[in-house]
Amino acid sequence: MNKNSSNIMALAPTTSNKRETVCIFGTGDFGRALGHKMIQSGYPVVFGSRSTQASNLIPKDAEVLSHAEAAQKATIIIIAIQREHYNFLTSLAEILHGKVLVDISNNLKLNQYPESNAEYLAQLVPGAKVVKAFNTVSAWALQSGTLDASRQVFVCGDDMEAKQMVMDIVRALGLTPLDQGSLLAAQEIENYPLQLFPMWKFPILLSLGLVAFFFFYCLIRDIIYPYVYENKDFSFFIAISIPNRICPILALILLALVYLPGVLAAIIQLYRGTKYRRFPDWLDKWMLCRKQLGLVALAFASLHVLFTLVIPIRSFVRWRISSQIVSQVLNNKTEPLNNTNAWLSDSYLALGILGFFLFVLLGITSLPSVSNNVNWREFRFVQSKLGYLTLILCTAHTMVYGGKWFLSPSSYRWYLPSAYMLSLIVPCAVLVVKFVLIFPCLDKPLTRIRQGWERNPQYSE
Amino acid sequence: MNKNSSNIMALAPTTSNKRETVCIFGTGDFGRALGHKMIQSGYPVVFGSRSTQASNLIPKDAEVLSHAEAAQKATIIIIAIQREHYNFLTSLAEILHGKVLVDISNNLKLNQYPESNAEYLAQLVPGAKVVKAFNTVSAWALQSGTLDASRQVFVCGDDMEAKQMVMDIVRALGLTPLDQGSLLAAQEIENYPLQLFPMWKFPILLSLGLVAFFFFYCLIRDIIYPYVYENKDFSFFIAISIPNRICPILALILLALVYLPGVLAAIIQLYRGTKYRRFPDWLDKWMLCRKQLGLVALAFASLHVLFTLVIPIRSFVRWRISSQIVSQVLNNKTEPLNNTNAWLSDSYLALGILGFFLFVLLGITSLPSVSNNVNWREFRFVQSKLGYLTLILCTAHTMVYGGKWFLSPSSYRWYLPSAYMLSLIVPCAVLVVKFVLIFPCLDKPLTRIRQGWERNPQYSE
Amino acid sequence: MNKNSSNIMALAPTTSNKRETVCIFGTGDFGRALGHKMIQSGYPVVFGSRSTQASNLIPKDAEVLSHAEAAQKATIIIIAIQREHYNFLTSLAEILHGKVLVDISNNLKLNQYPESNAEYLAQLVPGAKVVKAFNTVSAWALQSGTLDASRQVFVCGDDMEAKQMVMDIVRALGLTPLDQGSLLAAQEIENYPLQLFPMWKFPILLSLGLVAFFFFYCLIRDIIYPYVYENKDFSFFIAISIPNRICPILALILLALVYLPGVLAAIIQLYRGTKYRRFPDWLDKWMLCRKQLGLVALAFASLHVLFTLVIPIRSFVRWRISSQIVSQVLNNKTEPLNNTNAWLSDSYLALGILGFFLFVLLGITSLPSVSNNVNWREFRFVQSKLGYLTLILCTAHTMVYGGKWFLSPSSYRWYLPSAYMLSLIVPCAVLVVKFVLIFPCLDKPLTRIRQGWERNPQYSE
């Protein structure tokens, strides 16, 4: 016991290797997992519990005492109990005065309570220094050591020194502390582990919907129509041909949808004559998920590339080519090179390759570690200039690809135009409007508006 | 007013949710954008302005006062005016004493003034705690909330506490503060947003020049020559065949240029007998942009891969293969498998695949987040060992590919050797010199020189 | 001299641009390199040395004094000497009192001494503030300025202010300081630069072993067997055909080995009825290198994709196809489309494409900068749900690919089953066991165990 209390004295950094005792209130799963890990990292651990008899569940090397006794043994007290049971801490207020209380709790829902658990704790025990930490780490990961990701522990608190002490423990456990500032950040930190890709929901739902629509559209045109009229069974098109039609269509439409809100915003600002009024909510939300939209588009583009490159390996394609050659031989005719066809085929492939290449570049620059290393001017250059170039190349790729069938009546089956024609509507619209907005008569006022000028100052908020 | 001043008192962290009043000097675009954002984040904002009458442009919830009155209401004062107008602040020196002044200004040119704006401000108002921040964020991005990238706010300042307060505001606005140390860092922070890929300029200009040269070279050899002598129109080669000749050539040359400066440096050090004399300036600059050179080379290599993989889909190639087969049938001859050809074709493809694979690995390890996670020894291993292996594989790929045409006279059109032969000069030179440098008689003195040994100590700087 | 000492006084942040004098003990290579760099960055540097006569090796602008004299000139003293010679510092204890000593030493072996060099230094000179820094940077890189990677300098120390001063110097040299907490972290920081991909050793050795095994296996079946029985020379299969058989096999086996330890852990926990007993050591180690195993598997999968996509360009394949067509024509028969074949070929290609696509997604999310931006729940979703989906798709891809040969006796050459059959054993086993574990009768107790429940509490540690 004496040894322990000398440890507590050693709070000020010393050259001794001994680590300070840490107290954990609560012997639930996370409390025990944290205790195990801390003992492994060389911290003496003491548990504070209602029933002071040592349970088998608790690490052997840890003492179990009453809350009051345990609290007296340590400067840092980890509150591993649920918010609903925080009340009893008010009775310990005197003992907890000046101690560092680490709130590690999580909620079950986003913004479950008006104030964060850590702020609630700080109100209950005003004399203590409350630090929020560890809530983003899972007990299972902590114990099994499989912390491949999520080594980051968000830490916030009003007392700098208390925060430093907690961050030192975090580092000693092999995790990376991230200082998130004062206790005001606790709400956000508590919401963080409850999220499941919130920004991805809209882009993924939208693309699922579009996939379903275009799947049935192509099914009707490419499989049911030939089956009904020509009695041919092309059901195996479901595996590659139809996906390879859906993917490029979705990639193009979603890419255009990335640039559509910017164009709409410009129109709204020109119309209103000011940038100081907020955009409609749906436009704001749309703008915020542009990166995700673009990445989903890139995923479809990548699939399109893979589906296209395996074409010559497909058994069906090999059969078709060899039957063409055989029939050519049997008819004893040699076809000359069709120069127009060679030009068309080579140029849509080249456009597609360049478009995809730029698209991948955009994707790479949106990696967090890359975009953190470019400044605003560079980011705008890449995402805006290169982005529009990508859109232009991909639209041209689609147009050249289908150019010859555009107005041919045979391409309308059951009055349905080819799917790729539908895919051109949005990107062409975006490109045309953007082209119009480049004209000086519109570009100049827009630039001035974006620099803060207002046409009708009286209308601004 | 009383409520506000109690807020100011609450500077020391409290559990109350109330945020401290922030004062903004200047009602220009960026000042208003920052004010809007701060009000949204829950900060009471007061503007300091020459004309104290509330303008419509200013956020509704913000007060507008004279500079002196506004400054008294807040501890943190954001100076959203241009450097040229800083002078008037000297008259407020008494009121500003002890306040935190946040310099957010940017210049129009790199190193426009001898000292940074923030240091200039600190000289003007010696009693204030100057913090540099927010200059890397754009007003437009701040207001429209589309901060996809550039969430990073560089913060520097001499007073730790003042810096912490500003960093808390930065976090509250949803941005990531990065502590850059003392106010000495302000110059660099002010230069940062003015850069547009400074390290990429040379690699990109160089490769544009090389692309132009090789484009006309190939145009003459592969399109004009057959048109003149054989009257064949291969103009569609411009779309894929010629790019697919330029891309691998540039990839190989640029990759060799990544390793050339290292070899030159070794020769210079061996010749001088010391490592303590600086390299010529051009070599220093070349060494600093090796990473960018390598990434541009990787981009060309990726394009080469894509251009190569679409070969079997090209209409021209399909026509050529089918005419070959048809002519074979009509001549009634069956060709046996040419084992040498099979070996050559398979091995240059395999070498190319392995080379490209290692090249991509090198590219991935140069991502900031990956290279930050490897130590110096690991980085050297990857970039040096794997890098040379990549260069060897790619050079071998090129040599095996063109092996059979190397000395054939038919490959010299208008006395111009095939372009890929030109591409082999630099990589072969680098590999030969590197091979020579590995011999112990050169490697040993070089190693000693790099560990600090000097042959003629009197010559060193 | 007076000028210098006034500089020392200027320790507290000032607006003057003058940097504080730094003292370096030791004139070895790293000491000189650091000195050069600091002078370039504007720091006055004074060297402390046994022989006070200025050597040519030392930067011109630096003074060389005795240790005691040099130490008096600066607040920060960089100890650029080896641990073995630290003893003499005890004699300077009085002068060093209150100074900031920066330990930059490295060891030759992991955990060479019981305590870290920095802690040893702190014991020798108890009155000084010891900071560990700079040991992860190489002298060569520091001097030649080619700090492409490894700009990170880990800093630790018990005195916050001393640490801040060292971190400011680190920043001034163009490097990124990373605060690693108290001096206890020094051991780990000293071990860091000695590592060479420690987590990659097992995955790479394992895959090399498997590659060797499958190479000889395929060599026997695909080259030696036809040579012996059919007298055909397929030796060129070594370049592409055999690698393209080995790569997918290894990718599939290694991917299954990523998920096998998780399944084993679940079985062990179910059997023991508790999660509070440690796994066997081999399982722990296996679990820790799962990420690396997965990335090696991804590398093999990528190679497989490249090897597969070049198939139609291979000279051998072109010869085979054209001879098939020629023989078809000469026999005057036209083959109808085999619908089953078209289905099989298209579906194994589609399964492979989707599997590879998800695999690449998994790889991207394991990039440090991406995985740091997802929370634990999101990471689990990607790595567990998407991971199993990838394994299912890849296993199905392999099964459909080889479906028709599964039970055909001709596929057993010398009683050796086809290599891809061997590759299916591990993934099928993993998927079957995982499927069994999903049943509620096993899933429910497992979930409870993982939440902390124990079947036989008395058996726990």
mmCIF file of C-alpha atoms in Angstrom, chain A residues 131 188 199 219 249 272 310 327 351 374 395 422 438:
data_model
loop_
_atom_site.group_PDB
_atom_site.id
_atom_site.type_symbol
_atom_site.label_atom_id
_atom_site.label_comp_id
_atom_site.label_asym_id
_atom_site.label_seq_id
_atom_site.Cartn_x
_atom_site.Cartn_y
_atom_site.Cartn_z
ATOM 1 C CA VAL A 131 -11.571 14.309 -19.530
ATOM 2 C CA GLU A 188 -19.319 15.101 -31.077
ATOM 3 C CA MET A 199 -22.199 10.659 -45.843
ATOM 4 C CA LEU A 219 -33.096 -6.713 -69.411
ATOM 5 C CA ILE A 249 -23.991 4.654 -67.391
ATOM 6 C CA ARG A 272 -30.347 36.288 -56.082
ATOM 7 C CA VAL A 310 -12.141 -9.217 -70.078
ATOM 8 C CA SER A 327 -18.375 -17.364 -92.449
ATOM 9 C CA LEU A 351 -11.052 8.990 -74.753
ATOM 10 C CA VAL A 374 -2.362 20.228 -51.001
ATOM 11 C CA THR A 395 -19.100 12.297 -72.156
ATOM 12 C CA LEU A 422 -30.435 8.213 -71.364
ATOM 13 C CA ILE A 438 -18.113 30.796 -68.673
#
